[in-house]
PDB file of C-alpha atoms in Angstrom:
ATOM      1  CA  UNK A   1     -16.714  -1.483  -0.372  1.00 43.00           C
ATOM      2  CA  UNK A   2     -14.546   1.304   1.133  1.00 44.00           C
ATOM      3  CA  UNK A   3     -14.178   0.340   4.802  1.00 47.00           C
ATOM      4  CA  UNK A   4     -13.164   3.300   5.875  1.00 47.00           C
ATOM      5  CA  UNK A   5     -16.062   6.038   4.679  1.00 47.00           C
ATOM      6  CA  UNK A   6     -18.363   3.244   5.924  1.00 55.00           C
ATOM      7  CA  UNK A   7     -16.764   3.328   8.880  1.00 52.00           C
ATOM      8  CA  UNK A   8     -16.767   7.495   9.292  1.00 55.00           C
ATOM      9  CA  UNK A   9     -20.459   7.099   8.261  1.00 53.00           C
ATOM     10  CA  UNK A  10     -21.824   4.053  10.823  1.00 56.00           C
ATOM     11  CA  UNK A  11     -19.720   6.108  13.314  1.00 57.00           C
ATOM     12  CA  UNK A  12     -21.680   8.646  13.122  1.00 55.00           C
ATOM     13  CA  UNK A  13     -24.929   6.817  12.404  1.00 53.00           C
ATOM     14  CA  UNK A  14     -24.044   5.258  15.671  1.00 54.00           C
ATOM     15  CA  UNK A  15     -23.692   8.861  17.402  1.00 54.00           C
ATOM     16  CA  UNK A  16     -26.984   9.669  16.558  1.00 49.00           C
ATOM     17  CA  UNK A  17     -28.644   6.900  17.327  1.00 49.00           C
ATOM     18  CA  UNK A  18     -27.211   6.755  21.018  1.00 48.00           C
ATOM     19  CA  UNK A  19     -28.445  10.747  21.617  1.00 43.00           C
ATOM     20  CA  UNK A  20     -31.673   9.659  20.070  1.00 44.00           C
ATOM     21  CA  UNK A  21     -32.574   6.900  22.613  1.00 44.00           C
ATOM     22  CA  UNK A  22     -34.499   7.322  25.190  1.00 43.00           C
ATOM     23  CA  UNK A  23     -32.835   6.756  28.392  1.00 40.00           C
ATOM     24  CA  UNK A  24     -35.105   4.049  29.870  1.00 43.00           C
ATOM     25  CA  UNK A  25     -35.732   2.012  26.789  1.00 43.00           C
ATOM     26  CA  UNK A  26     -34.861  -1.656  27.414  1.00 44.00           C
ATOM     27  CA  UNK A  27     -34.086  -2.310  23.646  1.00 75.00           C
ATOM     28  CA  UNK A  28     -32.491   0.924  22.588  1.00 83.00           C
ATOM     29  CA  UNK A  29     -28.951  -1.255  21.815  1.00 84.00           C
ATOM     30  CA  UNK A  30     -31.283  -3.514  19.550  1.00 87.00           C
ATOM     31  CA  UNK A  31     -32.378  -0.140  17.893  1.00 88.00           C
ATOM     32  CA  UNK A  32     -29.063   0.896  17.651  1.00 89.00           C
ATOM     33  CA  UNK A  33     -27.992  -1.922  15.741  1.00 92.00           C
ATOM     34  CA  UNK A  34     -31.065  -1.328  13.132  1.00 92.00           C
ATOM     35  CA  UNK A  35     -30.443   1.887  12.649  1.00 90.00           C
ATOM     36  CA  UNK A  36     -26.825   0.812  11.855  1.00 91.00           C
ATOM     37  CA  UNK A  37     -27.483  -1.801   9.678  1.00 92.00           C
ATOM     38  CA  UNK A  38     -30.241   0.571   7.651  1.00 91.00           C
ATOM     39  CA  UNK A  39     -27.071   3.062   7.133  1.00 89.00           C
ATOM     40  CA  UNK A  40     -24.835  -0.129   6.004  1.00 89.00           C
ATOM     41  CA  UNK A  41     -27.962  -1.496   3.672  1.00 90.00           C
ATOM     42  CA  UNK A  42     -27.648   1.952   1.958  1.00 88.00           C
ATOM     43  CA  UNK A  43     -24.103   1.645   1.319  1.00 81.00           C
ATOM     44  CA  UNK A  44     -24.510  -1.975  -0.177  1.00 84.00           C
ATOM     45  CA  UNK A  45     -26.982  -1.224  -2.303  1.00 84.00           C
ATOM     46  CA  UNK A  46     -24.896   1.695  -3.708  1.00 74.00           C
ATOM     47  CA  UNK A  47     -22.429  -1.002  -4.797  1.00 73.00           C
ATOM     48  CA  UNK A  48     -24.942  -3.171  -6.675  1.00 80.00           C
ATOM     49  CA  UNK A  49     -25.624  -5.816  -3.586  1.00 87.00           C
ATOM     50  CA  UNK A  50     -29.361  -6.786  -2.266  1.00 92.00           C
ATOM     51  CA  UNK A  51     -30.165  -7.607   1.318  1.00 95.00           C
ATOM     52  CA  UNK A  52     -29.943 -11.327   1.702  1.00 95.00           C
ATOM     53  CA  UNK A  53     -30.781 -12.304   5.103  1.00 95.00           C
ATOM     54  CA  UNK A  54     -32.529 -10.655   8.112  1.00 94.00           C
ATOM     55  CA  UNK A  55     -30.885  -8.962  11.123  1.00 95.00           C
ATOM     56  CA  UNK A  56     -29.670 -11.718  13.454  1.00 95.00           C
ATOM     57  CA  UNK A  57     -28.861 -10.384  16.917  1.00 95.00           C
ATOM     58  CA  UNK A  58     -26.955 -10.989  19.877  1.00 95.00           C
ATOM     59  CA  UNK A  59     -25.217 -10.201  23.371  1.00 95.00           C
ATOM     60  CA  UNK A  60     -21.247 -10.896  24.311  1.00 96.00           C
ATOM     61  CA  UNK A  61     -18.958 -10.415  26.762  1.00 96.00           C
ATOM     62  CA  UNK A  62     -15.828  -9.346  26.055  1.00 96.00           C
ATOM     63  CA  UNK A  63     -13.502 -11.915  24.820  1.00 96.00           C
ATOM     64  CA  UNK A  64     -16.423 -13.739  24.528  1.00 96.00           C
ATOM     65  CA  UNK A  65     -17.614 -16.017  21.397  1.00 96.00           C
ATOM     66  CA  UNK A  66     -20.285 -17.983  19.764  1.00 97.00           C
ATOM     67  CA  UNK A  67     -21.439 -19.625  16.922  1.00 96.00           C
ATOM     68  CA  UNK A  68     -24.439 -18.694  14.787  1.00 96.00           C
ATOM     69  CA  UNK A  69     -26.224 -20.120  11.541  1.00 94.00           C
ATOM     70  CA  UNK A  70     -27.297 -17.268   8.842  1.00 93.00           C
ATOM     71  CA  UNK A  71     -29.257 -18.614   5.679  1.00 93.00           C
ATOM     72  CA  UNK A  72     -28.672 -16.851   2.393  1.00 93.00           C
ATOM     73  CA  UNK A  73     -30.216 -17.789  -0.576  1.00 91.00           C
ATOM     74  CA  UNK A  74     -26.511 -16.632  -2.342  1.00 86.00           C
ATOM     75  CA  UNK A  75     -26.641 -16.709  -6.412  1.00 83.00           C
ATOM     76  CA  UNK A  76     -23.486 -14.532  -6.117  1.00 79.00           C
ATOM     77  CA  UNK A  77     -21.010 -12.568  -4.151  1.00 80.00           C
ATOM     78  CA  UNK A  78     -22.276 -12.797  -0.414  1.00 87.00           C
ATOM     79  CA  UNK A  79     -20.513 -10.088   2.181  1.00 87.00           C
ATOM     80  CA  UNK A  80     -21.296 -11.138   5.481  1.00 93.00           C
ATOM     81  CA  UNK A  81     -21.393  -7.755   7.869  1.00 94.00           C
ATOM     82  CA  UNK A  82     -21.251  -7.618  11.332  1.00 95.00           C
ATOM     83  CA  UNK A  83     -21.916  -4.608  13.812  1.00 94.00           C
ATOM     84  CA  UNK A  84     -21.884  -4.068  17.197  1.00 93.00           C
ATOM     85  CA  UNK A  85     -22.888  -1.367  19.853  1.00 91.00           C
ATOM     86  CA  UNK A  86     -21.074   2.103  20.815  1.00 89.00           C
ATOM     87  CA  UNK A  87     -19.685   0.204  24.131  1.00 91.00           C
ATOM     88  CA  UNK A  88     -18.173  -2.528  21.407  1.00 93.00           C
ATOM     89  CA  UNK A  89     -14.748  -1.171  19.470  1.00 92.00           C
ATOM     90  CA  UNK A  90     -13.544  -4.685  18.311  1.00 93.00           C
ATOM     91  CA  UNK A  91     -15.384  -7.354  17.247  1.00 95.00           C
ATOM     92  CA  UNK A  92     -14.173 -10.577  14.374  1.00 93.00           C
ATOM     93  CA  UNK A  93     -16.414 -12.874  12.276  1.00 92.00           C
ATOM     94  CA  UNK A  94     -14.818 -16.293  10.816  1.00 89.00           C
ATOM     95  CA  UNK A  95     -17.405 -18.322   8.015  1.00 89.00           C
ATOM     96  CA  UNK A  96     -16.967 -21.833   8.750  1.00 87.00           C
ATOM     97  CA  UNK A  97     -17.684 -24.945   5.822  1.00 77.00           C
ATOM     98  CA  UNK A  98     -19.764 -27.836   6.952  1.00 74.00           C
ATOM     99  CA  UNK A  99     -16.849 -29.622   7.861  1.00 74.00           C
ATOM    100  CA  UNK A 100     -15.399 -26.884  10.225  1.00 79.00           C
ATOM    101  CA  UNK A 101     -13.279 -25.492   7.734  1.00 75.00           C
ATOM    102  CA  UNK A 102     -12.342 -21.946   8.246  1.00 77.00           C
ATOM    103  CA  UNK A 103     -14.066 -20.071   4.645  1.00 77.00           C
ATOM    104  CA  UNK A 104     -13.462 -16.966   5.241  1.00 78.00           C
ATOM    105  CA  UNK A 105     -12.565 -14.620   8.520  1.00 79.00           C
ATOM    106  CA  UNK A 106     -12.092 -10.970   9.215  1.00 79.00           C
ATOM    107  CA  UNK A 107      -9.604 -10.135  12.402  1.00 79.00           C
ATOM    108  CA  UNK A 108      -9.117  -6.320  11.803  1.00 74.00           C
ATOM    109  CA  UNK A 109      -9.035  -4.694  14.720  1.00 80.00           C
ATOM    110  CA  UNK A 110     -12.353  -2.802  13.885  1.00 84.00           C
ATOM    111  CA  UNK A 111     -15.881  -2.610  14.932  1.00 89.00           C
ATOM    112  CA  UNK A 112     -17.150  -3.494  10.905  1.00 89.00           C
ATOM    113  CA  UNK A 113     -16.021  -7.515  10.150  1.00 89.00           C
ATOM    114  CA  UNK A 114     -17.099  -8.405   6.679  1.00 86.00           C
ATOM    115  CA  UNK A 115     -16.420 -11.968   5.713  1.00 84.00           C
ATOM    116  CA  UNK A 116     -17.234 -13.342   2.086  1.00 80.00           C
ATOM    117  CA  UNK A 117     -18.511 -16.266   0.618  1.00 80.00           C
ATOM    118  CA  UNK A 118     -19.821 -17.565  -2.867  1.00 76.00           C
ATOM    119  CA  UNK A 119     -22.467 -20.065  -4.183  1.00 76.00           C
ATOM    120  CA  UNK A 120     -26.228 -21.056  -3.803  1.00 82.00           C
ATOM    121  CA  UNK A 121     -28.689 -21.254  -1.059  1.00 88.00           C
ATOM    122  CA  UNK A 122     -26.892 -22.292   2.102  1.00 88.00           C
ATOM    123  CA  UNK A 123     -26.860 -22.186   6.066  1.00 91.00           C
ATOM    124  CA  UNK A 124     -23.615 -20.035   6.925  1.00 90.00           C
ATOM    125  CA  UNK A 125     -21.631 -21.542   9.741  1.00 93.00           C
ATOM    126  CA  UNK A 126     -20.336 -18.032  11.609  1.00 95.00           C
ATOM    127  CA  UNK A 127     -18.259 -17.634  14.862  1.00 95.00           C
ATOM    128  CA  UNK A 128     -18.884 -14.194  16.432  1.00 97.00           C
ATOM    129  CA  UNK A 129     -16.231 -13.070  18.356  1.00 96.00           C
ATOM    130  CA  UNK A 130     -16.347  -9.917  20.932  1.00 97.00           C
ATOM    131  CA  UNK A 131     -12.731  -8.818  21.140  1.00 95.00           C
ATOM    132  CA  UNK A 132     -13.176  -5.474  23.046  1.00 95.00           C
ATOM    133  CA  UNK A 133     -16.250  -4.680  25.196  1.00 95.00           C
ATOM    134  CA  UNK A 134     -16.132  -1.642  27.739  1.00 94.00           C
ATOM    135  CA  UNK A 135     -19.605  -1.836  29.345  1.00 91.00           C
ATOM    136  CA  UNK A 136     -20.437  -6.145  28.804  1.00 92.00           C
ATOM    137  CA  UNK A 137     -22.438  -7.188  27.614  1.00 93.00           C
ATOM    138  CA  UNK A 138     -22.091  -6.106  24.314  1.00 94.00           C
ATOM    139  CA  UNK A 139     -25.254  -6.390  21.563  1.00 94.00           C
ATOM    140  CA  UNK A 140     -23.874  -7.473  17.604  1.00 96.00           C
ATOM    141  CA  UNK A 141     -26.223  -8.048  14.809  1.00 96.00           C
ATOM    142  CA  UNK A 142     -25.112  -9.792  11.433  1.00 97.00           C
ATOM    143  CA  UNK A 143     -26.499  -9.418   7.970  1.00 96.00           C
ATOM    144  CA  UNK A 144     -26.173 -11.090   4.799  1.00 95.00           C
ATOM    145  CA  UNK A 145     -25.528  -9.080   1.125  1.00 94.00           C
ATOM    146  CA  UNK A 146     -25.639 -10.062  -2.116  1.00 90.00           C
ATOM    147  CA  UNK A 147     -23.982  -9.219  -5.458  1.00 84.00           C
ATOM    148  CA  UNK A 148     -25.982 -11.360  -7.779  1.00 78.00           C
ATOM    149  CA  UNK A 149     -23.958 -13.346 -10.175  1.00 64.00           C
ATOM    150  CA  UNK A 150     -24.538 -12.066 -13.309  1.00 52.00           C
ATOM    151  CA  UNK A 151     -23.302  -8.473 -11.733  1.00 47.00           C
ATOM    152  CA  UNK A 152     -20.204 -10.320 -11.358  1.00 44.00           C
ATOM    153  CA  UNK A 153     -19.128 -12.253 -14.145  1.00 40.00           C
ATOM    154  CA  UNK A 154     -20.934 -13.096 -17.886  1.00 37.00           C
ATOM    155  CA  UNK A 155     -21.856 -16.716 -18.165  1.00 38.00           C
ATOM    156  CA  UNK A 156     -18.607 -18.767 -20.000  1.00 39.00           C
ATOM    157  CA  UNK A 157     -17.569 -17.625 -23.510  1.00 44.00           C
ATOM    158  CA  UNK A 158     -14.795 -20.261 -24.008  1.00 51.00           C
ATOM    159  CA  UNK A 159     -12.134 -18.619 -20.929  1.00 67.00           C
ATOM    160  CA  UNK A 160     -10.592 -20.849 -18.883  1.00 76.00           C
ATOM    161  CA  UNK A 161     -10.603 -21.395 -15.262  1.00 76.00           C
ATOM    162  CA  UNK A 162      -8.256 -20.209 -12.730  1.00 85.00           C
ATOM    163  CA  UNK A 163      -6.871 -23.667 -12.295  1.00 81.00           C
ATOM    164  CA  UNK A 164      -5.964 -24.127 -15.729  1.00 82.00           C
ATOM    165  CA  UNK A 165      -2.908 -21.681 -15.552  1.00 87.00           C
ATOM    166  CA  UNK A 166      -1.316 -24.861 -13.617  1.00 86.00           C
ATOM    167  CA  UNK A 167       1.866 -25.492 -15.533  1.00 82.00           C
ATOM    168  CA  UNK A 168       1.844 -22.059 -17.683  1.00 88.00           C
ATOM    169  CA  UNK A 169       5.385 -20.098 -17.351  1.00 90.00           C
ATOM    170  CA  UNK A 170       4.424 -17.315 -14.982  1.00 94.00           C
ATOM    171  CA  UNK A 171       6.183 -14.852 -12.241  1.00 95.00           C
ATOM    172  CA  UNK A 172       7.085 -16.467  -8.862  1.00 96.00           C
ATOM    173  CA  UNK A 173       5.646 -14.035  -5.930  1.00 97.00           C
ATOM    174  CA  UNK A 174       7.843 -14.261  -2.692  1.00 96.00           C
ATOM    175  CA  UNK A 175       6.462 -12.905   0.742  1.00 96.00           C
ATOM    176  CA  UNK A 176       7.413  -8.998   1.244  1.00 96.00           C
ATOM    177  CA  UNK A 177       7.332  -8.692  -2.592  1.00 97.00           C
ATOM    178  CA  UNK A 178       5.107  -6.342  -4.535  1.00 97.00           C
ATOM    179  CA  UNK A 179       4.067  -6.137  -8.481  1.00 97.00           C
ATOM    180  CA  UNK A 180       3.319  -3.821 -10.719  1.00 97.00           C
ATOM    181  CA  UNK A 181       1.271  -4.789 -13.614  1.00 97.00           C
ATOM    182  CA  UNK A 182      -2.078  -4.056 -16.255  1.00 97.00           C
ATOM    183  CA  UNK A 183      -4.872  -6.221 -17.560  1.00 96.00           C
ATOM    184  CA  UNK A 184      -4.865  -6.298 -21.329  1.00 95.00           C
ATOM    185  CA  UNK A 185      -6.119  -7.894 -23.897  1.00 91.00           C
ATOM    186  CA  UNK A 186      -3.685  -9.912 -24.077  1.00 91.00           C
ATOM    187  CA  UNK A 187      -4.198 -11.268 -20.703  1.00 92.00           C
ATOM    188  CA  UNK A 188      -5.582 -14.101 -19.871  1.00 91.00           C
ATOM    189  CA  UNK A 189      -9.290 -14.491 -20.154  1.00 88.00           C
ATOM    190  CA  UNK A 190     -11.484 -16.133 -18.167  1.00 84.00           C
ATOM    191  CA  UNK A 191     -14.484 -18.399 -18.514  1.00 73.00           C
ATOM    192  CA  UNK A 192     -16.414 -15.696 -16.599  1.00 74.00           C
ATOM    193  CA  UNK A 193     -15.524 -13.095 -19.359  1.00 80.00           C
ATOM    194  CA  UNK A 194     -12.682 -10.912 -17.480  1.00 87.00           C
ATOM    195  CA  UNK A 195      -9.295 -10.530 -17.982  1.00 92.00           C
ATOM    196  CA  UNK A 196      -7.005 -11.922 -15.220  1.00 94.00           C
ATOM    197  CA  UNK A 197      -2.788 -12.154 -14.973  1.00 96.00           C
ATOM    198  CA  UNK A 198      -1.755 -15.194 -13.186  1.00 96.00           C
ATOM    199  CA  UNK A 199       1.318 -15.516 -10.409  1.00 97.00           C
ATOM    200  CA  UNK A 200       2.990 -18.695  -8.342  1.00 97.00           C
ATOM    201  CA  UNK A 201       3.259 -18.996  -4.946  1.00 97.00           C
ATOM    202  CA  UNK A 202       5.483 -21.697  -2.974  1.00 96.00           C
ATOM    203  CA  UNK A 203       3.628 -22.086   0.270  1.00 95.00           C
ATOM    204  CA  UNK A 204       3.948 -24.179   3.402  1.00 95.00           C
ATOM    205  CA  UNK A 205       1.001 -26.070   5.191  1.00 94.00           C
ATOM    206  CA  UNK A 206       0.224 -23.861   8.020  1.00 93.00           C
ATOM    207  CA  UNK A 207       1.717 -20.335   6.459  1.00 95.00           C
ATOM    208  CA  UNK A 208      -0.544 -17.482   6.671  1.00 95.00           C
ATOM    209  CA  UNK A 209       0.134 -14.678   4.165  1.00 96.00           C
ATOM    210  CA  UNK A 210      -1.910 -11.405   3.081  1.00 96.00           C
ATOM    211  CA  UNK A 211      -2.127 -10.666  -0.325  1.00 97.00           C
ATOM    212  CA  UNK A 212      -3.458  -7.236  -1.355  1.00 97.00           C
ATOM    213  CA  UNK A 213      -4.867  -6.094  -5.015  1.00 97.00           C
ATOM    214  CA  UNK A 214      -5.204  -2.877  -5.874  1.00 97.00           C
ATOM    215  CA  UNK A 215      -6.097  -0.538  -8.635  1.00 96.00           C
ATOM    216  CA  UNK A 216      -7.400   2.958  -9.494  1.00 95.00           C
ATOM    217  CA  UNK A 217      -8.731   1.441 -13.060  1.00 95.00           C
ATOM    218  CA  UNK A 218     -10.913  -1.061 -12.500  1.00 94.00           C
ATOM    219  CA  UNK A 219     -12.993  -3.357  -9.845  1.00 91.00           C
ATOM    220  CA  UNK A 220     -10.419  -5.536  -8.693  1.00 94.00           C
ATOM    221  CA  UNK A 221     -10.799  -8.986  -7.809  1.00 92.00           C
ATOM    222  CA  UNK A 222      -8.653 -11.201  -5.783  1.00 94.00           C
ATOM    223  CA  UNK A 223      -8.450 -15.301  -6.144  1.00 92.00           C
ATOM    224  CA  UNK A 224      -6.009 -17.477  -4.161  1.00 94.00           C
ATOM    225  CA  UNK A 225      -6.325 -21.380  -5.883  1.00 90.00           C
ATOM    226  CA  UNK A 226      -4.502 -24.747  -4.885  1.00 89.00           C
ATOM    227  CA  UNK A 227      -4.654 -26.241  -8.253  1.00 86.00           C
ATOM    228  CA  UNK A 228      -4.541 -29.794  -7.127  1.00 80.00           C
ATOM    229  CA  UNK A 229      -6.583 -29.292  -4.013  1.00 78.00           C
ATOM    230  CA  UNK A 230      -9.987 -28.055  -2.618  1.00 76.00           C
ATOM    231  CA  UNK A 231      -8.295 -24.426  -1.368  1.00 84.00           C
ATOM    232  CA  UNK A 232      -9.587 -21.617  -2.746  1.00 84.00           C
ATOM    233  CA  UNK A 233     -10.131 -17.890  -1.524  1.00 87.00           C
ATOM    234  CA  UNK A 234     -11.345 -15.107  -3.360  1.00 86.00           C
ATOM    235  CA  UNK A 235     -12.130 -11.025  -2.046  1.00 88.00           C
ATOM    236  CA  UNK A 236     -13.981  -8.369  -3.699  1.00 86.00           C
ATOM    237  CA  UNK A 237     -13.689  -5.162  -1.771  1.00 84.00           C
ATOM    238  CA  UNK A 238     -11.970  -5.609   2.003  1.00 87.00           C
ATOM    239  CA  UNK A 239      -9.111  -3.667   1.569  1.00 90.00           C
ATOM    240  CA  UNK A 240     -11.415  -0.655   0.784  1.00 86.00           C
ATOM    241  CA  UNK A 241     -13.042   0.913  -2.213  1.00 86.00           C
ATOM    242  CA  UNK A 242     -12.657  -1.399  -5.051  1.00 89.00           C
ATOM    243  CA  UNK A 243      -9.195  -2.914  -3.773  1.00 94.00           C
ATOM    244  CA  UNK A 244      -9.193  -6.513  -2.642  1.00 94.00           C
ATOM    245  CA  UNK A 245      -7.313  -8.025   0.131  1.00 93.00           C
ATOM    246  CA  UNK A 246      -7.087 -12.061   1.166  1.00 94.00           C
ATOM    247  CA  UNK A 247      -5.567 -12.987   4.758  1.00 92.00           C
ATOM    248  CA  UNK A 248      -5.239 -17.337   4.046  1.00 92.00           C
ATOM    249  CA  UNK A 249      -3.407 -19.854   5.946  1.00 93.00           C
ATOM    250  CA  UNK A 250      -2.504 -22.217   3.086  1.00 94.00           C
ATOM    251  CA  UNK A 251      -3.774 -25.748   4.116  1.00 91.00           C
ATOM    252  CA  UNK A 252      -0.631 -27.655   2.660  1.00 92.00           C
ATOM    253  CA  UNK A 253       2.989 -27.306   0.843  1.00 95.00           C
ATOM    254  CA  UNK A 254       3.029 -26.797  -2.403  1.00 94.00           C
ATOM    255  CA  UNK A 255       2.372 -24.253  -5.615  1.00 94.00           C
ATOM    256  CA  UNK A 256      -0.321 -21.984  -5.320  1.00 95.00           C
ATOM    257  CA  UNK A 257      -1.887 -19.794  -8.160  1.00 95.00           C
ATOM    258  CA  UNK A 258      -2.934 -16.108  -7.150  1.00 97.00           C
ATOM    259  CA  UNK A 259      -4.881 -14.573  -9.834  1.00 96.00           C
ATOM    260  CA  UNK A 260      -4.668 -10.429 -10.443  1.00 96.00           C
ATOM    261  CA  UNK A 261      -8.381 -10.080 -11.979  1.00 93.00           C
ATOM    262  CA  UNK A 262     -11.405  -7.584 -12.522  1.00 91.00           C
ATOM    263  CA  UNK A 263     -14.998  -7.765 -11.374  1.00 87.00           C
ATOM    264  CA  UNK A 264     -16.395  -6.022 -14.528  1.00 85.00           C
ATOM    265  CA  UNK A 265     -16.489  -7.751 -18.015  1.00 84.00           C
ATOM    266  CA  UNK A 266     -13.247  -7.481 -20.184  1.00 88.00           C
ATOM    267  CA  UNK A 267     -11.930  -4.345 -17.743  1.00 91.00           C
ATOM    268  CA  UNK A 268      -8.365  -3.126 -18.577  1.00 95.00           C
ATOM    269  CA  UNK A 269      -5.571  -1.644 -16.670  1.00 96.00           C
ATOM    270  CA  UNK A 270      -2.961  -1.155 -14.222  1.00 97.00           C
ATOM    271  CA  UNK A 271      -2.469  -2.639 -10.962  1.00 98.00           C
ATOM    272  CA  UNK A 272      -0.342  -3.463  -8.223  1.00 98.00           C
ATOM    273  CA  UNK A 273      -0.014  -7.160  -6.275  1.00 98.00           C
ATOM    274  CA  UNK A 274       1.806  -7.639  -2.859  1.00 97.00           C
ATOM    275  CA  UNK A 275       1.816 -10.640  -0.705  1.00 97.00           C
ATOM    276  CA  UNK A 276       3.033 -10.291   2.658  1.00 96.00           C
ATOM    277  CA  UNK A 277       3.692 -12.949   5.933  1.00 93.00           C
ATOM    278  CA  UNK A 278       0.717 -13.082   7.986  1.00 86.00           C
ATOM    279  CA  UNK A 279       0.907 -12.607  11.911  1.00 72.00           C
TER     280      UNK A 279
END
């Protein structure tokens, strides 16, 4: 998704639906968010994503936090959005695994989070966090999308799996360094039916890096994987339009695999991949 015309257009959805309320309504911030979210669901469904779970709503102060549980019934790509009122101008989400593992988190200093997440029915573990609030307390509402599966990949044709490039002579990535490269034929191809080109990374337990995928010729998609290990991050769309962007804290030292691939079946072309030293 391109953050930034859904930004210019929820900004302005958001304009409107301040003038529009009337000045006495006690819910006109829970309308607010609606009308928000029906301007988002419009957007989502442009890229081929259904609505996946109801509004859930809430009230922070600034600097304030809290923990939520969405359900999803998944089956794909889920984008977890979160909104927030015209008196809110930074707010973060962070998906959490049953075991308190941090999934997937969003810390932009924006008023949109979007946090992502993949696999079946579940009960999404989400911290909502209200970084800036001028007039507390501030209302949020979250919502759940989803990119059905078979938008995303075909089922296996005989590919292998991201993991299995473990031990295969490719590039070494270094933090502050950037690639240039294409998806060919001749590139790799995975069990899900798309091409991907596979890098190393030597990371630390407890680094934090940002890796960033992007291309003007085709739906990129982003995967960071600890071969030996449980880690494993993926992004579709959060460093707007169809480019991809992963902020990780790597979970131990060792070689990690980040895989340059496409969301669409078989798509070719050029790309570039740069992985930089988190905050």
């Amino acid at each position: 998704m391109d953050r930034r015309l859904l930004l210019s257009i929820l900004a302005a959805a958001a304009g409107a639906a301040s003038f529009a309320q009337p000045a006495q309504a006690q819910d006109q911030w829970a309308q607010q968010i609606e009308r928000l979210f029906d301007k988002a669901t419009e957007q989502m469904q442009s890229r081929g994503y259904h609505v996946d779970s109801p509004v859930r709503q809430g009230a922070l102060r600034a600097s304030g936090s809290e923990r939520i549980t969405l359900h999803v019934s998944g089956g794909g790509l889920t984008q977890v959005m979160g909104l927030c009122d015209t008196d809110c101008s930074d707010m973060d989400l962070v998906l959490y695994d049953g075991a308190g593992n941090v999934i997937s988190k969003d810390l932009q200093a924006d008023d949109v989070p979007i946090v992502s997440w993949q696999g079946g029915e579940a009960d999404l573990q989400l911290e909502v966090r209200m970084v800036k609030c001028k007039a507390d307390p501030c209302r949020y509402g979250v919502r759940a999308y989803t990119k059905a599966a078979e938008q995303n990949a075909a089922q296996s044709n005989g590919g292998i799996d991201i993991s299995a490039l473990a031990g295969r002579s490719l590039p070494v990535l270094r933090a502050g360094q950037q690639v240039e490269g294409t998806l060919t034929p001749n590139s790799v191809l995975r069990s899900d039916d798309t091409y991907m080109d596979g890098y190393y990374y030597d990371g630390v337990a407890g680094e934090q890096i940002v890796v960033t995928l992007r291309s003007t010729d085709f739906d990129s998609w982003l995967v960071i994987d600890q071969p030996d290990g449980a880690f494993r991050k993926w992004d579709d769309d959060s460093a707007g339009g169809h480019d991809s962007k992963l902020m990780v804290t790597l979970p131990a030292n060792g070689r990690y695999i980040i895989a340059a691939n496409a969301v669409a079946k078989r798509s070719t072309g050029r790309y570039t991949l740069r992985v930089d030293k988190g905050n």
